[in-house]
Amino acid sequence: MKKGILFTFLATVSASVFSQNTVKSKSPYSAANKSVTVYVTEKGSDKRLAKTETLKFTDDPQPPETQVSVFVDPSKKFQTMLGIGGALTDAVAETFYKLPKNKQKELLTAYFDKDKGIGYTLARTNIQSCDFSSGSYSYVSNTDKSLSTFDISHDKKYRIPFIKEAMAAAGGKLTMFVSPWSPPAFMKDNNDVLHGGKLKSEYDQSWANFYIKFIKAYEKENIPVWGLSVQNEPMATQTWESCKYTAEEERDFVKNYLGPTLQKSGLASKKLIVWDHNRDLLYQRASTILEDPAAAKYVWGIGFHWYETWTGAGQNFENERLTHNAFPNKNLIFTEGCVEKFDFNRLHDWALGERYGLSMINDFNAGTVGWTDWNILLDEKGGPNHVGNYCFAPVHADTRTGELIYTNSYYYLGHFSKFIHPGAKRIACSASRDRLLSTAYMNPDGKIAVVVLNLTDDKIDYSLWIKGKAAKTTSQPHSIATLVVN
């Protein structure tokens, strides 16, 4: 090729590449000509996920120090939202079928309809019995190491039909993960599904096979399983179904048995979650397992609960941030939380929802990709629960009257689940005063959802500020708001 022709060829290629890059590059986000729709839930009023106002942006290149602002930067993107939802346990299903048909439909719409309800997309259910079952049960007969008697008939009475109804109400799909509370009694060193105990080493493979049996049985019932956790609360000796693993024991069970068994059984695509317990030991557990490449290769993420508060301490969000920063290629997922010690007289206590708001904003800002509440429905006693461990749910059924009671937790959860959709990217968001807590996401359709929480007794005027444009509004005392930028 002659020199002149070569120069012309290279110039043409260069221009073509420049043109392609120019077309692909996006303009910086601008709030100009955009509006903000505000939805509010507020103490001392009847506002519950109520659309209250529409805001307009005005020029505000440099907010003064005296102005409270919530700053949002859509150009800085972080983790992708997996989903938000709750647990579909035996207790939920049994309570559901005690309701009149019209109330059953109301509940399904309230939770799973993305337009008329709060649009849950994530769910968890139990492998065998848990405390929120009417009694202990197993899928295999005693001493059946081969699992030849494996049978999920127990679940076909209430739980499986309910999960199918929930899936249908959600538009045909729920991202579902499953968790065991205990292996069968004969597999454990205390010969009891309750009171902790450990898995006997001679049953390691049999127990790994058990997960496979369960997943395939549920999928045969047309309930797809997205993922699984190794063990619910593996450091707790509970009066209910429980089984203990040290970090090293869980690591070795994943590395030598559960991980390889998922692979060999054609279930390598299932997302494996370790820990599934409180934030207090989160980093210690994650580092022990994930620093072993032979175990880490099977692990999708680390699950956590919020019950570290049983010690009298607060919620330990710092351990989440540390874990996320140390292991950025693994996912954080909130797998369970509820307010404990049920009291019917506290059903309208505003603190119930505020605990959710505080946790969710901090969890998402620390890098969490999915958030799963505990039971979505319980009865007027905070059950059924076969060991008396009664708890709050966002919605309670009074089975004496057939009525549904919505706590403010339901609405606080909805401020996230209704407006932040799977596939949304968390974007930079920060309030200029610590009296407001905030997080923000850009949804796949380009709309931005900003959640602003006020836990104080004060009314706070503030501006939503995006790249030189600001929209002014007010946060009422003890309120949560979602601001949708269209």
Coordinates of C-alpha atoms in Angstrom, one line a residue:
M1 CA 0.0 0.0 0.0
K2 CA 1.4 3.4 -1.0
K3 CA 2.1 6.0 1.7
G4 CA -0.6 8.4 0.6
I5 CA -3.2 5.7 0.3
L6 CA -2.2 4.3 3.8
F7 CA -2.5 7.8 5.3
T8 CA -6.0 8.3 3.7
F9 CA -7.0 4.8 5.0
L10 CA -5.9 5.5 8.5
A11 CA -7.5 8.9 8.5
T12 CA -10.8 7.4 7.4
V13 CA -10.7 4.6 10.1
S14 CA -9.8 7.2 12.7
A15 CA -12.7 9.4 11.7
S16 CA -15.0 6.5 11.7
V17 CA -13.9 5.4 15.2
F18 CA -14.3 9.0 16.4
S19 CA -17.7 9.2 14.9
Q20 CA -18.8 5.9 16.6
N21 CA -17.4 7.1 20.0
T22 CA -19.2 10.4 19.6
V23 CA -22.5 8.7 19.0
K24 CA -22.1 6.3 21.9
S25 CA -21.1 9.0 24.5
K26 CA -24.0 10.3 26.5
S27 CA -24.7 13.8 27.5
P28 CA -24.3 14.6 31.2
Y29 CA -27.5 14.2 33.2
S30 CA -29.5 17.4 33.5
A31 CA -32.5 18.1 35.7
A32 CA -33.6 21.0 33.4
N33 CA -37.2 20.6 32.4
K34 CA -37.7 17.7 34.7
S35 CA -40.3 17.5 37.5
V36 CA -40.3 15.7 40.8
T37 CA -43.3 13.8 42.1
V38 CA -43.3 13.5 45.9
Y39 CA -44.8 10.5 47.8
V40 CA -45.0 10.8 51.6
T41 CA -45.8 8.6 54.7
E42 CA -45.9 10.8 57.8
K43 CA -46.7 10.4 61.5
G44 CA -49.7 12.3 62.9
S45 CA -51.5 12.4 59.5
D46 CA -53.3 10.0 57.2
K47 CA -50.6 10.2 54.6
R48 CA -49.5 6.7 53.6
L49 CA -47.5 6.5 50.4
A50 CA -49.5 9.6 49.4
K51 CA -48.8 11.7 46.4
T52 CA -48.5 15.2 47.9
E53 CA -46.9 17.6 45.4
T54 CA -45.0 18.0 42.1
L55 CA -41.8 20.1 42.3
K56 CA -40.0 22.1 39.6
F57 CA -36.3 22.6 39.4
T58 CA -34.8 26.0 39.3
D59 CA -31.2 27.2 38.8
D60 CA -29.1 26.9 42.0
P61 CA -25.4 26.6 41.0
Q62 CA -24.0 27.0 44.5
P63 CA -26.2 26.3 47.6
P64 CA -25.3 28.3 50.7
E65 CA -24.2 26.6 53.8
T66 CA -27.4 27.6 55.5
Q67 CA -29.5 25.6 53.1
V68 CA -30.2 22.0 53.9
S69 CA -29.7 20.0 50.7
V70 CA -29.9 16.4 49.5
F71 CA -27.3 16.2 46.8
V72 CA -27.7 13.6 44.0
D73 CA -25.1 12.8 41.3
P74 CA -26.5 10.5 38.6
S75 CA -23.0 10.2 37.0
K76 CA -21.7 8.2 39.9
K77 CA -23.2 4.7 39.8
F78 CA -22.7 1.8 42.3
Q79 CA -24.4 -1.6 42.8
T80 CA -27.4 -2.9 40.8
M81 CA -30.7 -3.6 42.6
L82 CA -31.6 -7.3 42.7
G83 CA -35.0 -6.8 44.4
I84 CA -36.9 -6.0 47.6
G85 CA -39.4 -8.4 49.2
G86 CA -40.1 -10.7 52.2
A87 CA -40.4 -14.3 53.4
L88 CA -43.2 -16.6 52.4
T89 CA -43.1 -19.1 55.4
D90 CA -45.5 -21.7 56.6
A91 CA -46.9 -19.2 59.1
V92 CA -47.6 -16.7 56.3
A93 CA -49.4 -19.3 54.2
E94 CA -51.4 -20.7 57.0
T95 CA -52.6 -17.3 58.1
F96 CA -53.4 -16.3 54.5
Y97 CA -55.8 -19.2 54.1
K98 CA -57.7 -18.2 57.2
L99 CA -58.7 -15.0 55.6
P100 CA -61.8 -14.4 53.5
K101 CA -61.2 -14.6 49.7
N102 CA -61.6 -10.9 49.3
K103 CA -58.9 -10.2 51.9
Q104 CA -56.6 -12.8 50.4
K105 CA -56.9 -10.9 47.1
E106 CA -56.3 -7.6 48.9
L107 CA -53.1 -8.9 50.5
L108 CA -51.7 -10.3 47.3
T109 CA -52.4 -7.0 45.5
A110 CA -51.0 -4.9 48.4
Y111 CA -47.6 -6.7 48.3
F112 CA -47.1 -7.9 44.8
D113 CA -48.9 -5.6 42.3
K114 CA -46.5 -3.0 41.1
D115 CA -49.2 -0.5 40.3
K116 CA -51.8 -1.0 43.0
G117 CA -49.4 -2.3 45.6
I118 CA -45.8 -2.0 46.6
G119 CA -44.4 -4.4 44.0
Y120 CA -42.4 -7.0 45.8
T121 CA -39.9 -8.8 43.5
L122 CA -37.8 -10.9 46.0
A123 CA -38.9 -13.7 48.3
R124 CA -37.4 -16.2 50.7
T125 CA -38.8 -19.5 52.0
N126 CA -37.8 -22.2 54.4
I127 CA -36.4 -25.7 53.7
Q128 CA -38.2 -27.9 56.2
S129 CA -39.7 -26.4 59.3
C130 CA -38.6 -23.2 61.1
D131 CA -39.9 -21.4 64.1
F132 CA -42.7 -19.8 62.0
S133 CA -44.2 -23.2 61.3
S134 CA -47.1 -24.7 63.3
G135 CA -44.8 -27.6 64.3
S136 CA -41.5 -29.3 63.4
Y137 CA -41.5 -31.6 60.4
S138 CA -39.0 -33.2 57.9
Y139 CA -39.2 -34.2 54.3
V140 CA -37.5 -37.6 55.0
S141 CA -38.2 -40.4 57.4
N142 CA -35.9 -40.9 60.4
T143 CA -32.4 -42.4 59.6
D144 CA -33.0 -42.1 55.8
K145 CA -29.4 -41.1 54.8
S146 CA -30.1 -42.0 51.1
L147 CA -33.1 -39.6 51.1
S148 CA -35.2 -42.2 49.3
T149 CA -38.3 -41.1 51.3
F150 CA -37.9 -37.4 50.4
D151 CA -41.3 -35.9 50.0
I152 CA -42.6 -32.3 50.1
S153 CA -46.2 -33.2 50.6
H154 CA -46.4 -31.2 53.8
D155 CA -45.8 -27.9 51.8
K156 CA -48.5 -28.7 49.3
K157 CA -51.3 -28.0 51.7
Y158 CA -50.6 -24.3 52.3
R159 CA -47.1 -23.0 51.4
I160 CA -46.7 -24.1 47.8
P161 CA -50.2 -23.0 46.8
F162 CA -49.6 -19.6 48.5
I163 CA -46.2 -19.1 46.8
K164 CA -47.9 -19.8 43.4
E165 CA -50.6 -17.2 44.2
A166 CA -47.9 -14.7 45.2
M167 CA -46.0 -15.4 42.0
A168 CA -49.1 -14.9 39.9
A169 CA -49.8 -11.6 41.7
A170 CA -46.3 -10.4 41.0
G171 CA -46.8 -11.0 37.2
G172 CA -45.5 -14.5 37.1
K173 CA -42.1 -14.1 38.5
L174 CA -40.5 -13.8 42.0
T175 CA -36.7 -14.0 42.6
M176 CA -36.8 -16.8 45.3
F177 CA -34.1 -18.0 47.6
V178 CA -34.4 -20.8 50.1
S179 CA -32.8 -21.4 53.5
P180 CA -32.7 -24.4 55.9
W181 CA -33.1 -23.9 59.7
S182 CA -31.9 -27.4 60.6
P183 CA -31.0 -30.8 59.0
P184 CA -33.1 -33.8 60.1
A185 CA -32.5 -34.7 63.7
F186 CA -30.7 -38.0 62.9
M187 CA -28.0 -36.0 61.0
K188 CA -27.1 -33.9 64.0
D189 CA -24.9 -34.5 67.0
N190 CA -27.7 -33.6 69.5
N191 CA -30.3 -35.7 67.6
D192 CA -32.7 -32.8 67.7
V193 CA -33.8 -30.3 65.1
L194 CA -34.1 -27.7 67.9
H195 CA -31.5 -26.3 70.3
G196 CA -28.6 -25.8 68.0
G197 CA -26.4 -28.9 67.6
K198 CA -24.1 -29.6 64.6
L199 CA -24.2 -31.6 61.4
K200 CA -22.4 -34.9 61.9
S201 CA -19.5 -35.3 59.4
E202 CA -20.8 -38.6 58.1
Y203 CA -23.9 -36.8 56.8
D204 CA -22.1 -33.9 55.0
Q205 CA -22.8 -35.4 51.5
S206 CA -26.3 -36.5 52.4
W207 CA -27.2 -33.0 53.7
A208 CA -25.7 -31.4 50.5
N209 CA -27.9 -33.7 48.5
F210 CA -30.9 -32.6 50.5
Y211 CA -30.7 -29.0 49.1
I212 CA -30.7 -30.4 45.6
K213 CA -33.7 -32.6 46.3
F214 CA -35.6 -29.6 47.7
I215 CA -34.8 -27.2 44.8
K216 CA -35.7 -29.8 42.2
A217 CA -38.9 -30.7 44.0
Y218 CA -40.0 -27.0 44.1
E219 CA -39.0 -26.4 40.5
K220 CA -41.1 -29.5 39.6
E221 CA -44.0 -27.6 41.2
N222 CA -43.2 -24.7 38.8
I223 CA -41.6 -22.6 41.6
P224 CA -38.2 -21.5 40.2
V225 CA -35.4 -21.2 42.8
W226 CA -32.9 -18.4 42.2
G227 CA -30.6 -19.1 45.1
L228 CA -30.0 -20.6 48.5
S229 CA -28.3 -19.9 51.8
V230 CA -26.2 -22.5 53.6
Q231 CA -27.8 -22.2 57.0
N232 CA -30.1 -19.7 58.7
E233 CA -28.3 -18.1 61.7
P234 CA -25.4 -20.6 62.0
M235 CA -24.0 -19.1 65.2
A236 CA -27.2 -19.3 67.3
T237 CA -28.4 -22.1 69.5
Q238 CA -32.2 -21.4 69.4
T239 CA -35.2 -23.0 71.1
W240 CA -36.4 -23.6 67.6
E241 CA -34.9 -25.2 64.5
S242 CA -31.2 -24.4 64.4
C243 CA -27.8 -25.8 63.5
K244 CA -24.4 -24.3 64.3
Y245 CA -21.3 -23.9 62.0
T246 CA -18.1 -22.1 62.8
A247 CA -16.8 -20.0 59.9
E248 CA -14.3 -22.7 59.1
E249 CA -17.0 -25.4 59.2
E250 CA -19.2 -23.5 56.8
R251 CA -16.3 -22.8 54.5
D252 CA -15.4 -26.4 54.3
F253 CA -19.0 -27.6 53.8
V254 CA -19.3 -25.2 50.9
K255 CA -15.9 -26.1 49.5
N256 CA -16.1 -29.8 49.8
Y257 CA -19.8 -30.7 49.6
L258 CA -22.4 -28.1 48.8
G259 CA -20.6 -26.2 46.1
P260 CA -19.4 -29.3 44.2
T261 CA -22.8 -31.0 44.6
L262 CA -24.6 -28.0 43.1
Q263 CA -22.2 -28.2 40.2
K264 CA -22.6 -31.9 39.6
S265 CA -26.4 -31.7 39.9
G266 CA -26.8 -29.2 37.1
L267 CA -27.6 -26.4 39.6
A268 CA -24.3 -24.4 39.3
S269 CA -26.4 -21.3 38.3
K270 CA -28.1 -21.1 41.7
K271 CA -26.7 -18.2 43.8
L272 CA -25.1 -19.5 47.0
I273 CA -25.3 -17.2 50.0
V274 CA -23.2 -17.7 53.1
W275 CA -23.5 -16.5 56.7
D276 CA -27.3 -15.5 56.7
H277 CA -26.9 -14.1 60.3
N278 CA -26.3 -10.8 62.0
R279 CA -24.0 -7.9 61.0
D280 CA -21.8 -8.2 64.2
L281 CA -19.8 -11.2 62.9
L282 CA -20.3 -10.4 59.2
Y283 CA -16.7 -9.4 58.3
Q284 CA -15.2 -12.3 60.3
R285 CA -17.4 -14.9 58.5
A286 CA -16.9 -13.3 55.1
S287 CA -13.1 -13.1 55.4
T288 CA -12.8 -16.7 56.6
I289 CA -14.8 -18.1 53.7
L290 CA -13.8 -15.7 50.9
E291 CA -10.1 -15.7 51.5
D292 CA -10.1 -19.4 50.5
P293 CA -10.4 -19.4 46.7
A294 CA -11.6 -23.0 46.7
A295 CA -14.6 -22.0 48.7
A296 CA -15.1 -18.5 47.4
K297 CA -15.6 -19.7 43.8
Y298 CA -18.9 -21.2 44.8
V299 CA -20.2 -18.1 46.7
W300 CA -22.4 -15.5 45.1
G301 CA -22.7 -13.3 48.3
I302 CA -23.0 -12.8 52.0
G303 CA -26.4 -12.6 53.7
F304 CA -27.1 -10.8 56.9
H305 CA -29.8 -10.0 59.5
W306 CA -30.3 -7.0 61.8
Y307 CA -30.7 -8.8 65.2
E308 CA -27.3 -7.8 66.5
T309 CA -29.4 -5.4 68.6
W310 CA -30.3 -8.4 70.9
T311 CA -27.1 -7.4 72.8
G312 CA -28.4 -3.9 73.5
A313 CA -26.2 -2.4 70.7
G314 CA -27.4 -0.5 67.7
Q315 CA -27.4 -1.7 64.1
N316 CA -23.8 -2.2 62.9
F317 CA -23.6 -0.8 59.4
E318 CA -19.9 -0.3 59.6
N319 CA -19.3 -4.0 59.2
E320 CA -21.3 -4.0 56.0
R321 CA -19.2 -1.2 54.5
L322 CA -16.0 -3.0 55.6
T323 CA -17.1 -6.3 54.1
H324 CA -18.2 -4.6 50.8
N325 CA -14.9 -2.7 50.5
A326 CA -12.8 -5.8 51.3
F327 CA -14.7 -8.1 48.9
P328 CA -16.3 -5.9 46.2
N329 CA -16.8 -8.8 43.8
K330 CA -19.2 -10.5 46.2
N331 CA -22.7 -9.4 46.9
L332 CA -24.3 -8.3 50.1
I333 CA -27.9 -9.2 50.6
F334 CA -30.2 -8.5 53.6
T335 CA -31.9 -11.9 54.2
E336 CA -34.1 -11.3 57.3
G337 CA -35.3 -8.7 59.7
C338 CA -38.4 -8.1 61.8
V339 CA -39.3 -6.3 65.0
E340 CA -39.4 -9.0 67.8
K341 CA -41.6 -9.5 70.9
F342 CA -45.0 -9.0 69.4
D343 CA -47.5 -6.9 71.3
F344 CA -51.0 -6.3 69.7
N345 CA -51.1 -2.9 71.4
R346 CA -48.0 -1.8 69.4
L347 CA -49.4 -2.4 66.0
H348 CA -49.6 1.3 65.3
D349 CA -46.3 2.2 66.9
W350 CA -44.4 4.6 64.5
A351 CA -41.1 3.2 65.6
L352 CA -41.8 -0.1 63.7
G353 CA -41.5 1.5 60.3
E354 CA -38.7 3.8 61.3
R355 CA -36.5 0.8 62.1
Y356 CA -37.0 -0.4 58.5
G357 CA -36.2 3.0 57.0
L358 CA -33.0 3.4 59.0
S359 CA -31.8 0.0 58.1
M360 CA -32.7 0.1 54.4
I361 CA -31.1 3.4 53.6
N362 CA -27.9 2.4 55.5
D363 CA -27.8 -1.1 54.0
F364 CA -28.2 0.2 50.4
N365 CA -25.6 2.9 50.9
A366 CA -23.2 0.3 52.2
G367 CA -23.5 -1.7 49.0
T368 CA -26.4 -4.2 49.6
V369 CA -28.0 -5.4 46.4
G370 CA -31.3 -7.0 47.8
W371 CA -33.4 -6.6 50.9
T372 CA -35.7 -9.3 52.3
D373 CA -38.1 -8.7 55.2
W374 CA -39.2 -11.6 57.4
N375 CA -42.8 -12.8 57.4
I376 CA -45.0 -10.7 55.1
L377 CA -48.1 -11.7 57.1
L378 CA -48.8 -13.0 60.6
D379 CA -51.9 -13.4 62.8
E380 CA -53.2 -11.3 65.7
K381 CA -50.8 -13.1 68.1
G382 CA -47.7 -12.6 66.0
G383 CA -47.7 -16.2 64.8
P384 CA -48.3 -19.0 64.3
N385 CA -45.0 -20.0 65.8
H386 CA -44.5 -23.4 67.5
V387 CA -42.1 -22.1 70.1
G388 CA -43.8 -18.9 71.1
N389 CA -41.3 -16.7 69.3
Y390 CA -44.0 -14.2 68.3
C391 CA -42.9 -11.2 66.1
F392 CA -44.3 -8.3 64.1
A393 CA -45.0 -8.4 60.4
P394 CA -45.8 -5.4 58.2
V395 CA -49.3 -6.7 57.8
H396 CA -51.3 -8.7 60.4
A397 CA -54.5 -10.6 59.9
D398 CA -56.9 -10.6 62.8
T399 CA -58.3 -14.1 62.2
R400 CA -61.1 -13.4 64.7
T401 CA -62.6 -10.7 62.4
G402 CA -61.0 -11.5 59.0
E403 CA -59.5 -8.0 58.9
L404 CA -56.0 -6.9 57.7
I405 CA -54.0 -4.5 59.8
Y406 CA -51.3 -2.5 58.0
T407 CA -48.5 -1.3 60.2
N408 CA -46.4 1.7 59.1
S409 CA -43.6 -0.8 58.3
Y410 CA -45.6 -1.8 55.2
Y411 CA -45.6 1.8 53.9
Y412 CA -41.9 2.4 54.8
L413 CA -40.9 -0.7 52.9
G414 CA -43.1 0.5 50.0
H415 CA -41.2 3.7 49.7
F416 CA -38.3 1.6 48.4
S417 CA -39.9 -1.4 46.7
K418 CA -42.6 0.5 44.8
F419 CA -40.1 3.0 43.3
I420 CA -36.7 1.2 43.1
H421 CA -37.0 -1.6 40.6
P422 CA -34.8 -4.6 39.8
G423 CA -31.9 -3.5 37.6
A424 CA -31.8 0.0 39.1
K425 CA -28.4 1.5 39.8
R426 CA -27.7 3.2 43.1
I427 CA -26.3 6.7 42.4
A428 CA -24.4 9.1 44.6
C429 CA -26.7 10.7 47.2
S430 CA -25.9 12.6 50.4
A431 CA -27.7 15.0 52.7
S432 CA -25.9 18.1 54.0
R433 CA -27.3 17.5 57.5
D434 CA -27.3 14.3 59.4
R435 CA -30.9 14.9 60.5
L436 CA -31.9 13.6 57.0
L437 CA -30.9 10.2 55.7
S438 CA -31.1 9.5 52.0
T439 CA -30.4 7.1 49.2
A440 CA -31.0 7.3 45.5
Y441 CA -31.4 5.0 42.5
M442 CA -31.7 5.4 38.7
N443 CA -34.2 2.9 37.4
P444 CA -33.8 1.1 34.0
D445 CA -36.4 3.6 32.5
G446 CA -34.2 6.5 33.5
K447 CA -36.4 7.8 36.3
I448 CA -34.6 8.6 39.5
A449 CA -36.0 7.7 42.9
V450 CA -34.7 9.5 46.0
V451 CA -35.7 8.3 49.4
V452 CA -35.5 10.8 52.3
L453 CA -36.0 9.8 55.9
N454 CA -36.6 12.2 58.8
L455 CA -36.3 10.5 62.2
T456 CA -36.4 13.8 64.2
D457 CA -39.2 15.8 65.8
D458 CA -38.5 18.7 63.5
K459 CA -39.8 20.0 60.2
I460 CA -36.9 20.4 57.9
D461 CA -37.0 22.5 54.7
Y462 CA -34.5 21.2 52.1
S463 CA -33.7 21.2 48.4
L464 CA -33.2 18.2 46.1
W465 CA -30.0 19.4 44.3
I466 CA -28.9 17.8 41.0
K467 CA -26.0 19.3 39.1
G468 CA -26.9 23.0 39.6
K469 CA -30.6 22.6 39.6
A470 CA -32.7 22.5 42.8
A471 CA -36.3 21.7 43.8
K472 CA -37.4 22.9 47.2
T473 CA -39.6 20.9 49.6
T474 CA -40.2 20.1 53.3
S475 CA -39.6 17.0 55.3
Q476 CA -42.2 16.6 58.1
P477 CA -41.2 15.2 61.5
H478 CA -41.0 11.4 61.6
S479 CA -41.7 11.0 57.9
I480 CA -40.3 9.2 54.9
A481 CA -40.6 10.5 51.3
T482 CA -39.8 9.1 47.9
L483 CA -39.1 11.8 45.3
V484 CA -39.4 10.5 41.7
V485 CA -37.6 12.6 39.1
N486 CA -39.3 12.3 35.8

